[in-house]
Coordinates of C-alpha atoms in Angstrom, one line a residue:
X11 CA -18.9 19.0 -3.3
X12 CA -15.8 21.3 -2.5
X13 CA -15.3 23.7 -5.5
X14 CA -12.4 22.7 -7.7
X15 CA -10.6 26.2 -7.4
X16 CA -11.1 26.0 -3.4
X17 CA -9.1 22.5 -3.2
X18 CA -6.5 23.8 -5.6
X19 CA -5.9 27.1 -3.6
X20 CA -5.6 25.0 -0.4
X21 CA -2.9 23.0 -2.1
X22 CA -1.1 26.1 -3.0
X23 CA -1.1 27.4 0.3
X24 CA 0.0 24.0 1.7
X25 CA 2.8 23.7 -0.9
X26 CA 4.0 27.3 -0.3
X27 CA 4.0 27.2 3.9
X28 CA 5.6 24.8 6.2
X29 CA 3.1 22.6 8.1
X30 CA 4.7 22.8 11.3
X31 CA 4.3 22.9 15.2
X32 CA 7.4 21.1 17.3
X33 CA 9.3 17.5 17.7
X34 CA 11.0 14.4 19.5
X35 CA 13.9 11.9 19.7
X36 CA 13.4 7.9 19.8
X37 CA 14.9 5.9 22.6
X38 CA 16.5 2.5 22.6
X39 CA 15.3 -0.4 24.3
X40 CA 12.6 -3.3 23.6
X41 CA 11.6 -6.9 23.1
X42 CA 11.8 -8.9 19.9
X43 CA 9.0 -10.3 18.1
X44 CA 8.1 -13.5 16.2
X45 CA 9.7 -14.3 12.9
X46 CA 7.7 -14.9 9.5
X47 CA 8.1 -16.5 6.1
X48 CA 7.7 -14.6 2.9
X49 CA 7.2 -15.4 -0.4
X50 CA 6.7 -13.7 -3.8
X51 CA 3.7 -12.5 -4.9
X52 CA 1.9 -11.5 -8.1
X53 CA -0.2 -8.4 -8.5
X54 CA -3.5 -8.9 -6.7
X55 CA -6.6 -8.1 -9.0
X56 CA -8.8 -7.3 -6.3
X57 CA -6.8 -4.1 -5.4
X58 CA -6.9 -2.3 -8.8
X59 CA -4.5 -1.9 -11.7
X60 CA -1.4 0.0 -12.0
X61 CA -1.5 2.5 -14.8
X62 CA 1.0 5.0 -14.5
X63 CA 4.5 4.8 -15.7
X64 CA 5.7 5.7 -12.3
X65 CA 3.8 2.8 -10.4
X66 CA 5.1 0.4 -13.2
X67 CA 8.4 1.0 -12.1
X68 CA 7.6 -0.1 -8.8
X69 CA 8.6 -3.6 -7.4
X70 CA 6.2 -5.3 -4.8
X71 CA 6.1 -8.8 -2.6
X72 CA 3.9 -10.1 -0.1
X73 CA 5.0 -11.9 3.2
X74 CA 3.5 -13.8 6.1
X75 CA 4.3 -13.4 9.7
X76 CA 3.2 -15.8 12.5
X77 CA 2.0 -14.8 15.8
X78 CA 0.9 -18.0 17.9
X79 CA -1.8 -19.8 15.7
X80 CA -2.3 -16.5 13.6
X81 CA -1.0 -16.0 10.1
X82 CA -0.5 -12.1 9.3
X83 CA -0.5 -10.8 6.0
X84 CA 2.1 -8.4 4.8
X85 CA 2.6 -6.3 1.6
X86 CA 5.5 -4.4 0.5
X87 CA 6.4 -1.6 -2.1
X88 CA 9.6 -0.2 -3.4
X89 CA 11.2 1.4 -6.3
X90 CA 13.0 -1.9 -7.6
X91 CA 14.7 -4.7 -5.6
X92 CA 17.8 -3.5 -3.5
X93 CA 20.9 -4.4 -5.3
X94 CA 24.2 -5.4 -4.1
X95 CA 26.0 -2.6 -2.2
X96 CA 22.9 -0.2 -2.2
X97 CA 22.2 1.4 1.1
X98 CA 18.7 0.2 2.7
X99 CA 15.8 2.8 2.0
X100 CA 13.9 4.1 4.8
X101 CA 11.0 2.1 5.9
X102 CA 7.6 3.5 6.2
X103 CA 5.0 1.0 7.9
X104 CA 1.3 1.9 7.2
X105 CA -1.1 0.7 10.0
X106 CA -5.2 0.6 9.1
X107 CA -8.1 1.3 10.8
X108 CA -11.1 -0.4 12.1
X109 CA -13.3 -1.4 9.1
X110 CA -11.0 -1.8 6.2
X111 CA -8.0 -4.0 5.5
X112 CA -4.5 -2.9 4.7
X113 CA -4.2 -2.7 1.0
X114 CA -8.0 -1.1 0.7
X115 CA -6.6 1.5 2.9
X116 CA -3.3 2.1 1.7
X117 CA -2.9 0.6 -2.1
X118 CA -6.4 1.8 -3.6
X119 CA -6.0 2.5 -7.4
X120 CA -9.8 3.5 -8.2
X121 CA -8.9 3.6 -12.1
X122 CA -10.9 6.4 -13.3
X123 CA -11.5 8.1 -10.1
X124 CA -7.8 8.4 -9.1
X125 CA -5.0 6.6 -7.7
X126 CA -5.2 6.9 -3.8
X127 CA -2.4 4.5 -3.2
X128 CA 0.0 5.9 -0.4
X129 CA 2.2 2.9 -1.1
X130 CA 2.8 4.1 -4.6
X131 CA 3.2 7.7 -3.8
X132 CA 5.9 7.1 -1.0
X133 CA 7.5 4.1 -3.0
X134 CA 7.9 6.9 -5.6
X135 CA 9.6 9.1 -2.9
X136 CA 12.3 6.5 -2.1
X137 CA 10.6 5.0 0.9
X138 CA 10.3 1.0 1.4
X139 CA 6.6 0.8 2.3
X140 CA 4.9 -1.8 4.3
X141 CA 1.6 -2.7 5.5
X142 CA -0.2 -5.5 7.4
X143 CA -3.7 -6.9 8.0
X144 CA -4.4 -7.4 11.4
X145 CA -5.6 -10.4 13.2
X146 CA -9.3 -10.8 11.8
X147 CA -8.7 -8.4 8.7
X148 CA -8.5 -9.2 5.0
X149 CA -6.1 -11.9 4.3
X150 CA -4.8 -12.5 7.9
X151 CA -6.4 -15.6 10.1
X152 CA -8.9 -14.8 12.7
X153 CA -7.8 -15.6 16.3
X154 CA -9.9 -16.4 19.3
X155 CA -10.0 -12.8 20.4
X156 CA -11.6 -9.7 19.2
X157 CA -8.3 -7.9 17.6
X158 CA -8.2 -4.8 20.3
X159 CA -5.4 -2.5 20.5
X160 CA -3.3 -4.7 22.6
X161 CA -3.6 -7.3 20.1
X162 CA -2.6 -4.9 17.3
X163 CA 0.7 -4.2 19.1
X164 CA 1.5 -7.9 19.6
X165 CA 0.7 -8.2 15.6
X166 CA 3.0 -5.5 15.0
X167 CA 5.8 -7.1 17.1
X168 CA 5.6 -10.0 14.9
X169 CA 5.7 -8.0 11.7
X170 CA 8.6 -5.9 12.6
X171 CA 10.8 -8.9 13.0
X172 CA 9.8 -9.6 9.0
X173 CA 10.6 -6.0 8.0
X174 CA 14.0 -6.2 9.7
X175 CA 14.7 -9.5 8.4
X176 CA 14.0 -8.3 4.8
X177 CA 15.2 -4.7 4.9
X178 CA 18.1 -4.7 7.3
X179 CA 16.6 -1.7 9.3
X180 CA 16.0 -1.8 12.8
X181 CA 13.9 1.4 13.0
X182 CA 11.1 2.6 11.0
X183 CA 8.5 5.4 10.3
X184 CA 4.9 4.4 11.2
X185 CA 1.6 5.9 10.0
X186 CA -1.7 5.0 11.4
X187 CA -5.1 6.4 10.6
X188 CA -8.0 6.3 13.2
X189 CA -7.7 3.1 15.2
X190 CA -4.4 2.4 13.2
X191 CA -2.9 5.5 14.8
X192 CA -4.0 4.1 18.5
X193 CA -2.2 0.7 17.5
X194 CA 0.8 2.7 16.1
X195 CA 1.1 5.0 19.2
X196 CA 0.8 2.0 21.5
X197 CA 3.5 0.2 19.7
X198 CA 5.5 3.3 19.9
X199 CA 5.3 3.2 23.7
X200 CA 5.9 -0.4 23.9
X201 CA 9.1 -0.5 21.6
X202 CA 10.4 3.0 21.2
X203 CA 13.6 1.4 19.6
X204 CA 11.6 0.4 16.8
X205 CA 10.0 3.6 16.0
X206 CA 11.8 6.7 13.9
X207 CA 9.2 9.0 13.3
X208 CA 5.5 8.4 13.9
X209 CA 2.4 10.0 12.1
X210 CA -0.8 9.9 13.8
X211 CA -4.1 10.6 11.8
X212 CA -7.8 10.8 12.5
X213 CA -6.4 10.0 16.1
X214 CA -8.5 10.4 19.5
X215 CA -7.0 10.5 22.6
X216 CA -9.6 10.6 25.6
X217 CA -12.8 10.5 23.3
X218 CA -14.4 13.5 25.1
X219 CA -16.7 15.5 23.1
X220 CA -16.4 13.1 19.9
X221 CA -19.9 13.0 18.5
X222 CA -18.7 9.8 16.3
X223 CA -17.5 7.9 19.6
X224 CA -20.9 8.9 21.4
X225 CA -22.9 7.6 18.7
X226 CA -20.8 4.4 18.5
X227 CA -21.1 3.8 22.6
X228 CA -24.9 3.2 21.9
X229 CA -23.6 -0.4 20.7
X230 CA -21.2 -0.9 23.6
X231 CA -23.1 -4.0 25.0
X232 CA -22.8 -5.4 21.5
X233 CA -18.9 -4.8 21.3
X234 CA -18.5 -6.3 25.0
X235 CA -20.4 -9.6 24.1
X236 CA -19.3 -10.1 20.2
X237 CA -15.7 -10.5 18.7
X238 CA -16.9 -9.3 15.4
X239 CA -19.6 -6.6 14.1
X240 CA -21.4 -6.1 10.5
X241 CA -19.6 -4.4 8.1
X242 CA -21.8 -4.1 4.9
X243 CA -21.8 -1.6 2.0
X244 CA -23.9 0.9 3.7
X245 CA -21.4 0.9 6.7
X246 CA -18.1 1.4 4.2
X247 CA -20.2 4.4 2.6
X248 CA -20.8 6.0 6.0
X249 CA -17.1 6.3 6.9
X250 CA -17.0 9.3 4.1
X251 CA -20.7 10.8 4.9
X252 CA -21.0 10.6 8.5
X253 CA -19.0 14.0 9.2
X254 CA -19.2 16.2 5.9
X255 CA -20.5 14.7 2.6
X256 CA -18.6 16.3 -0.2
X257 CA -15.0 15.8 1.3
X258 CA -14.7 12.4 -0.6
X259 CA -15.6 11.0 -4.0
X260 CA -18.9 8.9 -3.7
X261 CA -17.4 6.3 -6.0
X262 CA -14.4 5.6 -3.8
X263 CA -16.9 4.0 -1.1
X264 CA -18.1 1.9 -3.8
X265 CA -14.7 0.6 -4.8
X266 CA -13.8 0.0 -1.4
X267 CA -16.9 -1.9 -0.8
X268 CA -16.3 -4.2 -3.9
X269 CA -12.9 -4.8 -2.7
X270 CA -13.3 -5.4 1.2
X271 CA -16.7 -7.4 0.8
X272 CA -14.8 -10.2 -0.9
X273 CA -13.1 -10.6 2.7
X274 CA -16.6 -11.0 4.4
X275 CA -19.5 -8.7 5.8
X276 CA -18.1 -8.8 9.3
X277 CA -14.9 -7.2 11.1
X278 CA -13.6 -7.6 14.6
X279 CA -15.3 -5.5 17.4
X280 CA -12.0 -5.0 19.6
X281 CA -10.9 -1.5 18.5
X282 CA -14.5 -0.2 18.6
X283 CA -14.9 -1.6 22.1
X284 CA -11.3 0.2 23.2
X285 CA -12.4 3.5 21.5
X286 CA -15.7 3.7 23.3
X287 CA -14.9 2.0 26.9
X288 CA -11.1 2.0 27.2
X289 CA -9.8 5.4 26.1
X290 CA -7.1 6.5 26.6
X291 CA -4.7 3.6 25.4
X292 CA -1.8 5.8 24.5
X293 CA -0.1 7.9 27.0
X294 CA 1.5 10.9 25.3
X295 CA 4.2 11.3 28.1
X296 CA 5.6 8.0 26.8
X297 CA 5.6 8.5 23.3
X298 CA 9.4 9.3 22.7
X299 CA 9.5 9.4 19.0
X300 CA 8.9 12.6 16.9
X301 CA 5.2 12.8 16.3
X302 CA 2.9 14.5 13.5
X303 CA -0.6 14.8 14.4
X304 CA -2.8 15.0 11.3
X305 CA -6.6 16.0 11.6
X306 CA -9.1 16.7 8.9
X307 CA -11.1 20.0 9.5
X308 CA -14.4 18.0 10.0
X309 CA -13.4 14.9 11.5
X310 CA -16.0 13.5 14.1
X311 CA -13.7 11.2 15.8
X312 CA -12.1 13.8 18.0
X313 CA -12.4 17.4 19.0
X314 CA -9.5 20.0 18.5
X315 CA -9.2 20.2 22.3
X316 CA -8.8 16.4 22.8
X317 CA -5.9 16.2 20.2
X318 CA -4.3 19.6 21.8
X319 CA -4.5 18.0 25.1
X320 CA -2.3 15.1 23.7
X321 CA -0.1 17.2 22.1
X322 CA 1.1 19.2 24.6
X323 CA 2.0 16.4 26.6
X324 CA 4.6 15.1 23.9
X325 CA 7.8 15.0 25.7
X326 CA 9.8 15.5 22.4
X327 CA 10.3 18.9 21.1
X328 CA 10.4 17.7 17.4
X329 CA 6.4 17.5 17.0
X330 CA 3.9 18.9 14.5
X331 CA -0.1 19.2 14.5
X332 CA -1.8 19.9 11.2
X333 CA -5.5 20.5 10.5
X334 CA -6.0 20.0 7.0
X335 CA -8.7 21.9 5.4
X336 CA -11.5 20.4 3.2
X337 CA -10.8 17.0 4.8
X338 CA -13.0 14.7 7.0
X339 CA -12.2 11.3 8.9
X340 CA -10.1 9.8 6.3
X341 CA -7.3 12.1 5.3
X342 CA -6.1 8.9 3.0
X343 CA -9.1 8.7 0.8
X344 CA -10.6 12.3 0.7
X345 CA -10.7 14.3 -2.3
X346 CA -7.9 16.5 -0.9
X347 CA -5.4 13.7 -0.1
X348 CA -2.7 15.6 -1.9
X349 CA -2.8 17.6 1.1
X350 CA -1.9 14.8 3.5
X351 CA 0.7 13.7 1.3
X352 CA 2.5 16.6 1.1
X353 CA 2.4 17.3 4.8
X354 CA 3.4 13.8 5.9
X355 CA 6.5 13.9 3.2
X356 CA 7.8 17.0 4.7
X357 CA 7.7 15.5 8.1
X358 CA 9.3 12.2 7.3
X359 CA 11.8 14.1 5.3
X360 CA 12.8 16.7 7.8
X361 CA 16.5 17.4 7.9
X362 CA 18.5 16.1 10.6
X363 CA 18.9 18.6 13.5
X364 CA 21.9 20.5 14.0
X365 CA 22.8 20.1 17.8
X366 CA 23.8 23.5 19.3
X367 CA 23.3 22.7 22.9
X368 CA 26.1 20.1 23.1
X369 CA 27.6 20.0 26.8
X370 CA 30.7 22.4 26.8

């Protein structure tokens, strides 16, 4: 396990130094998505219990979007309901990865093992925070396909219409982890008018040199011939051990397995197929939004060089690349997740640029 004093010193360093490297401006054009219905939600006992004074002040609600025959589950948290005359809060939309659904990924309160809820954190910071189960995950219904990256873009198109209707906001911040980063990045390319700032964590560009993807490719024939793959307790544990044991609390894998396996022991194959056979799926030259790329020091999903190649091609000057020490694939659920929270918050709350290059 990483010594406590080492984790503390890393946090101290991050809090005293700016994350940085450079950035971007979002463009305006795109297509409408499908609208959806919403309804009030009680707290979901499968996702953990709110205990702190801060989280007790938060308001939450769940919604449903419709994309063809598929019903998509959305969940929202913010600091209280919007009052008349109150300005809209900035929206942060969290995009989950290949093996876990949305609230297990981003709204996990593990009781004595800690509150890992990104939704709680950023709602407490003043954001209107949303997430969604993609087709075939969690509470959303399954379609006839394999829920690949292109399907994820269509799911997001349906979801953002709901978010716009409920918040009045047209553009949102997006965070995606692992294949969620690929979904968020592909959506940013397709609909730049919807994306304000974009955070890509545990991202991969071409996959070249990735030990994780090389191992995953051994099952490529299976992914090509099946729409779903097994996802049992051992597979969930492997998310936290495959790169660097000790970078996460082993108890978190057990909590996650308890919560995820209520949705069944399989998940769609689409993102695994895309990541092993169809990369790249995001063209950096077409990403117009400001971008923060986050990578755990030990993450095997991509090499530093692969990410640097993507980063160098981003057209917007407002961009940053941060490598988080002591972290592996999941920066959200690692022991040092406070590093991730700190760097991402600083990026999302970047002061507005003073334009000194106006035409004379």
